[in-house]
PDB file of C-alpha atoms in Angstrom:
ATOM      1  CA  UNK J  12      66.146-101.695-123.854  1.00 68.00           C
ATOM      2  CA  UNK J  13      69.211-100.420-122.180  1.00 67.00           C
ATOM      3  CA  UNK J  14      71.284-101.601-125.661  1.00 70.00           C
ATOM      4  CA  UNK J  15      69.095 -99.576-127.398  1.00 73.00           C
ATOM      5  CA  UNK J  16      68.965 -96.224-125.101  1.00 69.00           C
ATOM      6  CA  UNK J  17      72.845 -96.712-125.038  1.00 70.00           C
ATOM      7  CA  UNK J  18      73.078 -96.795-129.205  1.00 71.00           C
ATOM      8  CA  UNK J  19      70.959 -93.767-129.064  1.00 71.00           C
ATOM      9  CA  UNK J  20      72.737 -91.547-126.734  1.00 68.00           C
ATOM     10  CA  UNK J  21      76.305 -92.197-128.837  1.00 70.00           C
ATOM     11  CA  UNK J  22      74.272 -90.923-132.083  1.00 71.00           C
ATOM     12  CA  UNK J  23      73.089 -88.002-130.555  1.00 67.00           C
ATOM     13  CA  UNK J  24      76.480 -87.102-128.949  1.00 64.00           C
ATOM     14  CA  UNK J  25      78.381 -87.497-132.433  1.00 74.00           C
ATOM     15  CA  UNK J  26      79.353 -84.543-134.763  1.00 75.00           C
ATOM     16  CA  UNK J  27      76.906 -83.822-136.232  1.00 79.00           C
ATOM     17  CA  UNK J  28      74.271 -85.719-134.918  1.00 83.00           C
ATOM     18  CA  UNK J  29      72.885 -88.593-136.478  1.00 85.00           C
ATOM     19  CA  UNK J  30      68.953 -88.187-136.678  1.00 89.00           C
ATOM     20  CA  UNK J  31      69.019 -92.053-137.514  1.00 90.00           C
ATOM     21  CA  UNK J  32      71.113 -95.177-138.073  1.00 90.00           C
ATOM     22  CA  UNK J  33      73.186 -94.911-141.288  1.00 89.00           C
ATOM     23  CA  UNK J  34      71.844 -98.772-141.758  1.00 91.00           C
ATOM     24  CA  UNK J  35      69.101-101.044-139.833  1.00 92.00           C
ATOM     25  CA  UNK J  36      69.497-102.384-137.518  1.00 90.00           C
ATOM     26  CA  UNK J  37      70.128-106.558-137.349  1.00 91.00           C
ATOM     27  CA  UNK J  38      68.972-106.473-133.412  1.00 90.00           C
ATOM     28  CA  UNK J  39      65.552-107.519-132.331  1.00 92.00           C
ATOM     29  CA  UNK J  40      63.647-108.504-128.924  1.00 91.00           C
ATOM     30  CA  UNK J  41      63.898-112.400-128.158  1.00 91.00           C
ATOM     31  CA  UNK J  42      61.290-113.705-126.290  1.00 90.00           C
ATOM     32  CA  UNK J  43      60.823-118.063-125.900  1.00 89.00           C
ATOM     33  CA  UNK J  44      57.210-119.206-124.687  1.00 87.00           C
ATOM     34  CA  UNK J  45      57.473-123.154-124.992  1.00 87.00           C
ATOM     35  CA  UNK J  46      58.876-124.961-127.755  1.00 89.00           C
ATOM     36  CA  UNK J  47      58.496-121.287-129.986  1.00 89.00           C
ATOM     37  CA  UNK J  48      61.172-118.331-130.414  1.00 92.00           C
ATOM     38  CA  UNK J  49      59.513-115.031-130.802  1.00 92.00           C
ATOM     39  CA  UNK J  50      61.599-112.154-132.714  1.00 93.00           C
ATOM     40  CA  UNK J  51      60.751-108.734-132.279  1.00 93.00           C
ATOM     41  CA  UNK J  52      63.092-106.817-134.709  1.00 92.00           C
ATOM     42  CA  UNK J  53      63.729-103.215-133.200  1.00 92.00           C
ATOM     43  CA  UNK J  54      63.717-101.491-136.547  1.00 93.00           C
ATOM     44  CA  UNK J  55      65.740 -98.473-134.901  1.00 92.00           C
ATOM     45  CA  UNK J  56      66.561 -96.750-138.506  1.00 94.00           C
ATOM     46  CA  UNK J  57      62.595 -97.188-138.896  1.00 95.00           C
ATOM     47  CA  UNK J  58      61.499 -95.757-135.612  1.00 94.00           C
ATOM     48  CA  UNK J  59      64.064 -92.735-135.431  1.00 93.00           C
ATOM     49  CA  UNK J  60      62.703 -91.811-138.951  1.00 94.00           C
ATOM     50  CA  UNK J  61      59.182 -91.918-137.707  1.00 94.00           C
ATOM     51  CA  UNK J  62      60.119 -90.061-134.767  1.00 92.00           C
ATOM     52  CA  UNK J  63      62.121 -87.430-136.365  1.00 93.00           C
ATOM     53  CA  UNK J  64      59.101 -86.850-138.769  1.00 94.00           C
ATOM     54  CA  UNK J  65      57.310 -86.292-135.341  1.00 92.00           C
ATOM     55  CA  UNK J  66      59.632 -83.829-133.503  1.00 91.00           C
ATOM     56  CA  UNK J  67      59.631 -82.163-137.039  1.00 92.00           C
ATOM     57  CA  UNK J  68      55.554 -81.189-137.304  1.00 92.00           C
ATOM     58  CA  UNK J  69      55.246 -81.119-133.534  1.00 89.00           C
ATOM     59  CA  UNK J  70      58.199 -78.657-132.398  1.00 89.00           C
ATOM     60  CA  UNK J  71      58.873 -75.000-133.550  1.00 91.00           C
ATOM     61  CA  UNK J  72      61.688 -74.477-136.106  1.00 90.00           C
ATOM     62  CA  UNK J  73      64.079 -72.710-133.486  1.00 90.00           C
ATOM     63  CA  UNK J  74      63.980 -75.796-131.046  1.00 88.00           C
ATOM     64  CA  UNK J  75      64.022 -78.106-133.775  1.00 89.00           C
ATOM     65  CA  UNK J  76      67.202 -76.416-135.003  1.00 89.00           C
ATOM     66  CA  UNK J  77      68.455 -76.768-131.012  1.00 85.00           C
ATOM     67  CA  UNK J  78      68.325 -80.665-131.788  1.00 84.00           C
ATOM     68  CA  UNK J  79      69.801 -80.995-135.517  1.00 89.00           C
ATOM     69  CA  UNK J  80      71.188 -78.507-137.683  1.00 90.00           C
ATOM     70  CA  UNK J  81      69.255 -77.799-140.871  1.00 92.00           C
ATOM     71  CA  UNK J  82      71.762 -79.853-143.048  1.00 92.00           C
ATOM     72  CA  UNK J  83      71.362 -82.921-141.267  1.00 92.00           C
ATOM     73  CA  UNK J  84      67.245 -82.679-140.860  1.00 93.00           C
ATOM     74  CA  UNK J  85      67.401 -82.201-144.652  1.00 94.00           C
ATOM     75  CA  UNK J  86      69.549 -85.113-145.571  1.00 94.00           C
ATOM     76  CA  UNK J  87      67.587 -87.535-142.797  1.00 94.00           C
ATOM     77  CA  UNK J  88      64.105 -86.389-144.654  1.00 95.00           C
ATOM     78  CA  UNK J  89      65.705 -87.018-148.339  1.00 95.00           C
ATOM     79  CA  UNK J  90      66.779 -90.892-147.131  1.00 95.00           C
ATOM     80  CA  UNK J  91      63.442 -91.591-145.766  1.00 95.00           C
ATOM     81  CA  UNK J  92      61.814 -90.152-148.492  1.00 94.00           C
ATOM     82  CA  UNK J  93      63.975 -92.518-150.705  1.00 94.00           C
ATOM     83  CA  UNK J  94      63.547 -95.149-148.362  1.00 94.00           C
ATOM     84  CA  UNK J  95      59.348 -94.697-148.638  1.00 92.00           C
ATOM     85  CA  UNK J  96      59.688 -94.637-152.538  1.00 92.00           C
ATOM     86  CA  UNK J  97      61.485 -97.552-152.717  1.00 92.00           C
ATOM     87  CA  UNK J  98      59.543 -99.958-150.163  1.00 89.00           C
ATOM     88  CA  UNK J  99      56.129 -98.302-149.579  1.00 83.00           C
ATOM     89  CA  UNK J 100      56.240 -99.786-145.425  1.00 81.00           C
ATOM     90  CA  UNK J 101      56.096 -97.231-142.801  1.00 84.00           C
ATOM     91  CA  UNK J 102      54.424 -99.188-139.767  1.00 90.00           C
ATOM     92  CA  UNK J 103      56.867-100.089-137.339  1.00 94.00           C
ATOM     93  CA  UNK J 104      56.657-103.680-135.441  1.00 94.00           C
ATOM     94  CA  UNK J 105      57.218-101.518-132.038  1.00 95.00           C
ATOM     95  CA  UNK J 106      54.905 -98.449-130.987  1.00 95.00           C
ATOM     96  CA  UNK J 107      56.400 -95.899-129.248  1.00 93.00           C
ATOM     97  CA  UNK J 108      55.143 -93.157-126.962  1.00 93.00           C
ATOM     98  CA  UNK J 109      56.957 -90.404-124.880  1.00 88.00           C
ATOM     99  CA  UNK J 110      55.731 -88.707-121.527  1.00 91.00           C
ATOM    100  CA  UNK J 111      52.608 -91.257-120.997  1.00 94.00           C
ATOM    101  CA  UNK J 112      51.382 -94.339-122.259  1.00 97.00           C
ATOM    102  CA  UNK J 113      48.311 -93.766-124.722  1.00 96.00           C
ATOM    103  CA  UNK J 114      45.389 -94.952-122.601  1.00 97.00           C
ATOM    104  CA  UNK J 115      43.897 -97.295-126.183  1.00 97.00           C
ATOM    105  CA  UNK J 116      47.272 -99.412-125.738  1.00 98.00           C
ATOM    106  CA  UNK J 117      45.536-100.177-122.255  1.00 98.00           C
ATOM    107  CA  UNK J 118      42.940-101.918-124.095  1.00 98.00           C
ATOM    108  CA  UNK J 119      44.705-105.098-125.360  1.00 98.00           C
ATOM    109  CA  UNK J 120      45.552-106.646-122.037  1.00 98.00           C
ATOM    110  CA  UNK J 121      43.745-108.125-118.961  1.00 98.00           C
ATOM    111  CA  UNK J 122      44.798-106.742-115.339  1.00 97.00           C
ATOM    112  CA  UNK J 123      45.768-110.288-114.815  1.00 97.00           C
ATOM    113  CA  UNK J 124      49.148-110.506-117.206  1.00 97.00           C
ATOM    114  CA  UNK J 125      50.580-107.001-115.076  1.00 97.00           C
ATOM    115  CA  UNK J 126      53.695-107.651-114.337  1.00 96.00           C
ATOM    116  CA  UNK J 127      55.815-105.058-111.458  1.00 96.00           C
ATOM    117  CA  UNK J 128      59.407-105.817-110.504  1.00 94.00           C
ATOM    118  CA  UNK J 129      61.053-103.308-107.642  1.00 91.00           C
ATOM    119  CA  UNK J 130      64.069-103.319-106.218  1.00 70.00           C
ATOM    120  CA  UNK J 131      65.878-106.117-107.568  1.00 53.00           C
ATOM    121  CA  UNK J 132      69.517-105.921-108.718  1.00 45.00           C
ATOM    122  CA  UNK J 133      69.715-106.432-112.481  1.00 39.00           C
ATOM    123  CA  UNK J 134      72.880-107.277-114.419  1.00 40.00           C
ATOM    124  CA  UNK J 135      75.416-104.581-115.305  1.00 33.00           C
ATOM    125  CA  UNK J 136      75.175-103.425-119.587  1.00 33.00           C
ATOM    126  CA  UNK J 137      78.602-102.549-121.235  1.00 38.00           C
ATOM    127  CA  UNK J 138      77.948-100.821-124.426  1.00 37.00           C
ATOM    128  CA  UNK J 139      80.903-100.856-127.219  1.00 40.00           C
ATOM    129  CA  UNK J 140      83.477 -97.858-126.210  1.00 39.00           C
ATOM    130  CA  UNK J 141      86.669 -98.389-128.092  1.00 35.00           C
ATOM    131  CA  UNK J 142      87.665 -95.306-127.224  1.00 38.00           C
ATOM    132  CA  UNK J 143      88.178 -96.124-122.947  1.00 39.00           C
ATOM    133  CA  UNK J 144      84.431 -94.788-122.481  1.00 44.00           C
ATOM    134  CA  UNK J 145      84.229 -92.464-125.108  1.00 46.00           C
ATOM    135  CA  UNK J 146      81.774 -92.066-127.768  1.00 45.00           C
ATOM    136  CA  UNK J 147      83.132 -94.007-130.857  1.00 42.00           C
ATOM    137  CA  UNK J 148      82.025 -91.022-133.360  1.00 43.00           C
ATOM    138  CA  UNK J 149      83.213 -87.969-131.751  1.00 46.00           C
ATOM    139  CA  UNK J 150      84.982 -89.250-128.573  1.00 47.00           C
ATOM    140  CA  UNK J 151      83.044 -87.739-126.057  1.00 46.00           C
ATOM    141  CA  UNK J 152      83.575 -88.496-122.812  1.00 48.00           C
ATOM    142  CA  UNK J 153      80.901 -90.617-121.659  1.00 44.00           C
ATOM    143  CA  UNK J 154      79.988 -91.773-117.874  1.00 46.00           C
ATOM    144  CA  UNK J 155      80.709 -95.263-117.029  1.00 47.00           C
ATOM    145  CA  UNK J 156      77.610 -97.264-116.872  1.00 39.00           C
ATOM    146  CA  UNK J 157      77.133 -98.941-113.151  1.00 45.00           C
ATOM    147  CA  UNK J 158      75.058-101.655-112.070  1.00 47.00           C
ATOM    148  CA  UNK J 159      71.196-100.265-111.076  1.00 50.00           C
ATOM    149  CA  UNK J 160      68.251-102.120-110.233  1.00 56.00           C
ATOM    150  CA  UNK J 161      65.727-103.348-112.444  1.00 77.00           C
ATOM    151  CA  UNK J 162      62.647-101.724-112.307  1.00 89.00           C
ATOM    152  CA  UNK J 163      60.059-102.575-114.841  1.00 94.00           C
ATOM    153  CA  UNK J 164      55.854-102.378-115.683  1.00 96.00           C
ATOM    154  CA  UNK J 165      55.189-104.461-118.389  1.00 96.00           C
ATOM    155  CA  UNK J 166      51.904-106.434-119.483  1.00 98.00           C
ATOM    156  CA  UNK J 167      52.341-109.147-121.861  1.00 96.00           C
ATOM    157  CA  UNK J 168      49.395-111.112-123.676  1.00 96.00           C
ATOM    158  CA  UNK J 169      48.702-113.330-126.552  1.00 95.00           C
ATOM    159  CA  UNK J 170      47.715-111.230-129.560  1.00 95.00           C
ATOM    160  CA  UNK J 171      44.895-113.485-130.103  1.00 95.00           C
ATOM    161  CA  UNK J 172      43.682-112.628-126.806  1.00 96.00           C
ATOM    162  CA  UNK J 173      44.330-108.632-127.533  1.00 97.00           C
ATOM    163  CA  UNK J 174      42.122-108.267-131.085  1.00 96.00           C
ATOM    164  CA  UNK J 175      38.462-109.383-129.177  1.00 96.00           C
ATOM    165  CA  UNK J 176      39.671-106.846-126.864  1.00 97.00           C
ATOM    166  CA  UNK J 177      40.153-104.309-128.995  1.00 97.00           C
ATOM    167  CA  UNK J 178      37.008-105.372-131.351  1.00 96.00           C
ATOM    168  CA  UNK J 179      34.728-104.928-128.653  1.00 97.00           C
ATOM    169  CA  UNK J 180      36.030-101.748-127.201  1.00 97.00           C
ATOM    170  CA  UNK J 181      35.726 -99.955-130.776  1.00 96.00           C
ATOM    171  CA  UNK J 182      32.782-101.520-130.403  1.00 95.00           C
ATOM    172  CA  UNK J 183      31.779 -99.939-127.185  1.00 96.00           C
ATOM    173  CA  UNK J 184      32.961 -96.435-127.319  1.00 95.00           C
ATOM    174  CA  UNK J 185      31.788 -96.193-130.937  1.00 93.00           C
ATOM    175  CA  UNK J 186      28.231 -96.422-129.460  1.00 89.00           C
ATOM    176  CA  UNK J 187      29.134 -94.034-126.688  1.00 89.00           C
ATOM    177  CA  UNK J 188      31.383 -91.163-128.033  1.00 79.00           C
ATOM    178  CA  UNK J 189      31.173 -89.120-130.747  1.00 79.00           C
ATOM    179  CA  UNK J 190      32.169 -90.587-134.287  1.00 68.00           C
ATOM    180  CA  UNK J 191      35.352 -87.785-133.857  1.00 63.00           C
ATOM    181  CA  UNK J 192      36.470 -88.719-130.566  1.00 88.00           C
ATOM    182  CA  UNK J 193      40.175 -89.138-130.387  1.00 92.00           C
ATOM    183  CA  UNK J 194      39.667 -92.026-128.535  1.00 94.00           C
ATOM    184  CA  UNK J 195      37.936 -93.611-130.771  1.00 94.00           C
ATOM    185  CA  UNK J 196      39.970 -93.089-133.744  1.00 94.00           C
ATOM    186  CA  UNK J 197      43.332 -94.021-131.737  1.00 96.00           C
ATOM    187  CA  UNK J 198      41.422 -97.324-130.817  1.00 96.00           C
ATOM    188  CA  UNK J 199      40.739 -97.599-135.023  1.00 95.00           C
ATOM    189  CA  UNK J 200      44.145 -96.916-135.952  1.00 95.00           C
ATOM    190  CA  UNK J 201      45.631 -99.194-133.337  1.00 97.00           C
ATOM    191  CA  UNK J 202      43.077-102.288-134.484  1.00 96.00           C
ATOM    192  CA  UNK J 203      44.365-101.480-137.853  1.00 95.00           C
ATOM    193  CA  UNK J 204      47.878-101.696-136.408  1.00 95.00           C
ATOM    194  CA  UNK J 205      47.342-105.270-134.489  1.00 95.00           C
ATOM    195  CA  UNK J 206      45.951-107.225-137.294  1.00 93.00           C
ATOM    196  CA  UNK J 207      48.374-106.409-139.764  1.00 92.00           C
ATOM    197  CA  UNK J 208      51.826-106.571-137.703  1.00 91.00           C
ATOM    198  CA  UNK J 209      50.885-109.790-135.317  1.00 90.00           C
ATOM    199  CA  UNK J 210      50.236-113.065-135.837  1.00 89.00           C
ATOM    200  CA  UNK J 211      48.003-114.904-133.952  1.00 87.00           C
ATOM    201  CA  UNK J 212      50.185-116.874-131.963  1.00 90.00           C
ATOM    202  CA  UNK J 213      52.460-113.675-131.581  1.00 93.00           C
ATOM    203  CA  UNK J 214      52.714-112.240-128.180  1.00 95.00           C
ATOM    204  CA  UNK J 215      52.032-108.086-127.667  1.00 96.00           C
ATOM    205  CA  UNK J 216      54.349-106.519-124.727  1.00 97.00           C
ATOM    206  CA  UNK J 217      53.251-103.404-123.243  1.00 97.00           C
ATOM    207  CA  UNK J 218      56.099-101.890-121.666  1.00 96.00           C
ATOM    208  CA  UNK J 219      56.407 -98.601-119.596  1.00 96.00           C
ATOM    209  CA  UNK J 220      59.746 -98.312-120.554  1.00 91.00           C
ATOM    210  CA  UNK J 221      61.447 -95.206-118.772  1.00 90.00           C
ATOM    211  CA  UNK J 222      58.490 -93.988-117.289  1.00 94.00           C
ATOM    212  CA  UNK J 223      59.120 -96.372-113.691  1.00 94.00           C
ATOM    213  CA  UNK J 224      62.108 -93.607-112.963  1.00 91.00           C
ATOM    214  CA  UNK J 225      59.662 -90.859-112.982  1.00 92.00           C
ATOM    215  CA  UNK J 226      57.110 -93.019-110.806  1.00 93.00           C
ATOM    216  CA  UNK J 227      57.823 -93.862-106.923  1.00 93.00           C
ATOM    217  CA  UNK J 228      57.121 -97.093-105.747  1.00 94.00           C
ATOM    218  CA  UNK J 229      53.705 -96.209-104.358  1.00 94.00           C
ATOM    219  CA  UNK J 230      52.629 -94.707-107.790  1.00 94.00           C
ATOM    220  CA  UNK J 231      53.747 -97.947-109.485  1.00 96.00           C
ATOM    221  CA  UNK J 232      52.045-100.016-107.272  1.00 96.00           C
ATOM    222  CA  UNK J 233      48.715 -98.175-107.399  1.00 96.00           C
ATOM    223  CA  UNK J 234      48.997 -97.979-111.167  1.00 97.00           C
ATOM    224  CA  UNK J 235      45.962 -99.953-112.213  1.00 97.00           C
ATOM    225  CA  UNK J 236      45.261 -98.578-115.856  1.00 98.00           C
ATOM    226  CA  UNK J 237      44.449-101.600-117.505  1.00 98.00           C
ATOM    227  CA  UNK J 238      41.825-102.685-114.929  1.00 98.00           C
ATOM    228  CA  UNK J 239      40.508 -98.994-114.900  1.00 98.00           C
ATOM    229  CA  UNK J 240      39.793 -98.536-118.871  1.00 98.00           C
ATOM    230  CA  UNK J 241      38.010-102.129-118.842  1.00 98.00           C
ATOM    231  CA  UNK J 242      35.918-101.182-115.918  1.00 98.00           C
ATOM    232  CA  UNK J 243      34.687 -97.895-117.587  1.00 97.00           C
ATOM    233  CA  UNK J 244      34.186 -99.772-120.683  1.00 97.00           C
ATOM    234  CA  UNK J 245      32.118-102.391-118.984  1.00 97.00           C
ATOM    235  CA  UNK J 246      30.066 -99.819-117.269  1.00 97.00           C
ATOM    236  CA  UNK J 247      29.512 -98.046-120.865  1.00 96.00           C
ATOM    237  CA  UNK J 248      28.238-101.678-121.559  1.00 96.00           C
ATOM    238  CA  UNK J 249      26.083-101.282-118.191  1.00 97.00           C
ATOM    239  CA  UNK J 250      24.843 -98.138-118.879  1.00 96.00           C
ATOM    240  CA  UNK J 251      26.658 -96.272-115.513  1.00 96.00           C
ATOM    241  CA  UNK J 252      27.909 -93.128-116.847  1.00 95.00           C
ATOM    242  CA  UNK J 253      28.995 -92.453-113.443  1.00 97.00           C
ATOM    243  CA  UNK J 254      31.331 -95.502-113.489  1.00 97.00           C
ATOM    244  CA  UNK J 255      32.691 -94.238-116.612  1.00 96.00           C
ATOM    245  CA  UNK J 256      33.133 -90.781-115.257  1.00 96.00           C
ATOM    246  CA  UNK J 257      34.733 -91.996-112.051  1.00 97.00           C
ATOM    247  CA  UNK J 258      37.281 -93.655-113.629  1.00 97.00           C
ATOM    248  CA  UNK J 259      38.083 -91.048-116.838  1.00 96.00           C
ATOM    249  CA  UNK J 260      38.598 -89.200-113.960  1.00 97.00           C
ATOM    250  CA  UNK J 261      41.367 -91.273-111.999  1.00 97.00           C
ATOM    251  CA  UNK J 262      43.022 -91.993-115.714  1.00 97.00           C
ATOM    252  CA  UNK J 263      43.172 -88.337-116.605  1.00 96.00           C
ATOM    253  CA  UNK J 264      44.480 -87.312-112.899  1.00 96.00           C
ATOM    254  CA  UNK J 265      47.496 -90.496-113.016  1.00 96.00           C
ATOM    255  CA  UNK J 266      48.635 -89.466-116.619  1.00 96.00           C
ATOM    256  CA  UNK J 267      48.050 -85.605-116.567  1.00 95.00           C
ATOM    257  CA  UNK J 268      50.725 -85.707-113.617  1.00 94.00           C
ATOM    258  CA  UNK J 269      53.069 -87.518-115.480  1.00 94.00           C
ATOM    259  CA  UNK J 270      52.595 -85.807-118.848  1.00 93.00           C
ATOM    260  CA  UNK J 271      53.442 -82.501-116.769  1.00 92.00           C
ATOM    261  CA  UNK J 272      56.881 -83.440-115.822  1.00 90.00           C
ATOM    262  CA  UNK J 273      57.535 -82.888-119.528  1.00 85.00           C
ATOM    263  CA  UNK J 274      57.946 -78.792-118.585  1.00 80.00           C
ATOM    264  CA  UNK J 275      59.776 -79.370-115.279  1.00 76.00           C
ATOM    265  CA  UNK J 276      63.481 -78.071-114.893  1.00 66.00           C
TER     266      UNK J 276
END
């Protein structure tokens, strides 16, 4: 992940800015469970497409002009529009969410495959700098990376194990909410999502990405989302609204706190 934050901080700092990769990318996640070699491909021209397309319907036209100038945002939407014409695929292999982690993603994994890592010296990442730690576009000074700890809260399940998950929390909250809840229609779309990007045997990785260096130890530690949005849907199962309630509550209070940070200075 690091490689990839790294890639993205030398497009932004070239001039002009590159809203995505000029190519796609040839890296992917690698991930070996027995005899079997899982690849993840990160898609980055993909995903920075998808999230430019984002920033563009979600941000007013005078910040959005803060971020990339109006010649580049018009060249980036005439290649993905080419791009769409030509293959018709738009769903990414890798979700992505900024500020929060959407509380449906919760839904695919057990409490029992969380996995927290603190404090634990991780191995130092050089990216590419030709230019003696400069950015290889514009040749921007850049600050020399230094060795930090790891510090990581992932879940990681078998997506075999994720889809009767899913199925019977669609299920569940279909029976319980309103047929426009945007609960339930994040839970639809994601469903969708699952059965036509992972095979059976694939594995789905739930990763809170930057989100641990906004979160003390204490708050990472007491983060039990996963366990909370199965217990409220077993007590919509049980018929205990006040289960339900109880722990909307405790969701709403963890992520609201985090989402705020968003308008800090």
């Amino acid at each position: 992940m690091a490689a990839e934050h790294a890639e993205s901080l030398h497009r932004l700092l070239s001039k002009p800015p590159l809203a995505a990769p000029l190519a796609e990318s040839s890296d992917a996640y690698i991930h070996r469970v027995g005899d079997e070699l899982l690849v993840c491909p990160w898609q980055t021209r993909l995903r920075s497409w998808l999230a430019f397309s984002t920033l563009q319907a979600t941000t007013s036209r005078r910040l959005f002009q803060s971020f990339l100038p109006d010649l580049v945002a018009q060249e980036t939407q005439r290649d993905f529009e080419r791009w769409q014409s030509r293959t018709g695929r738009t769903r990414p292999q890798i979700l992505t969410s900024t500020w929060e982690v959407p509380l449906p993603w919760f839904v695919l994994f057990d409490a029992a495959e969380r996995h927290l890592v603190l404090d634990q010296a991780g191995e130092e990442y050089r990216p590419p700098a030709p230019h003696g730690g400069a950015c290889p576009q514009c040749a921007t000074s850049l600050p020399a990376f230094q060795q930090t700890p790891v510090r990581a809260l992932l879940y990681l399940t078998r997506a075999a194990d994720a889809l009767p998950r899913l199925v019977r929390a669609v299920r569940l909250v279909s029976g319980y909410s309103p047929a426009s809840s945007s609960f339930l229609y994040a839970l639809e779309r994601l469903e969708e999502w699952v059965s036509a990007v992972a095979h059976p045997r694939a594995l789905l990785e739930l990763d809170y990405g930057g989100l641990v260096l906004l979160m003390d130890d204490a708050t990472l530690r007491s983060d039990q989302s996963v366990a909370e949005v199965h217990t409220a849907l077993t007590a919509i199962e049980q018929d205990r609204p006040e289960l339900v309630a109880a722990m909307r509550l405790r969701l709403r209070t963890r992520w609201n706190a985090i989402r705020a940070l968003r308008h800090a200075n």
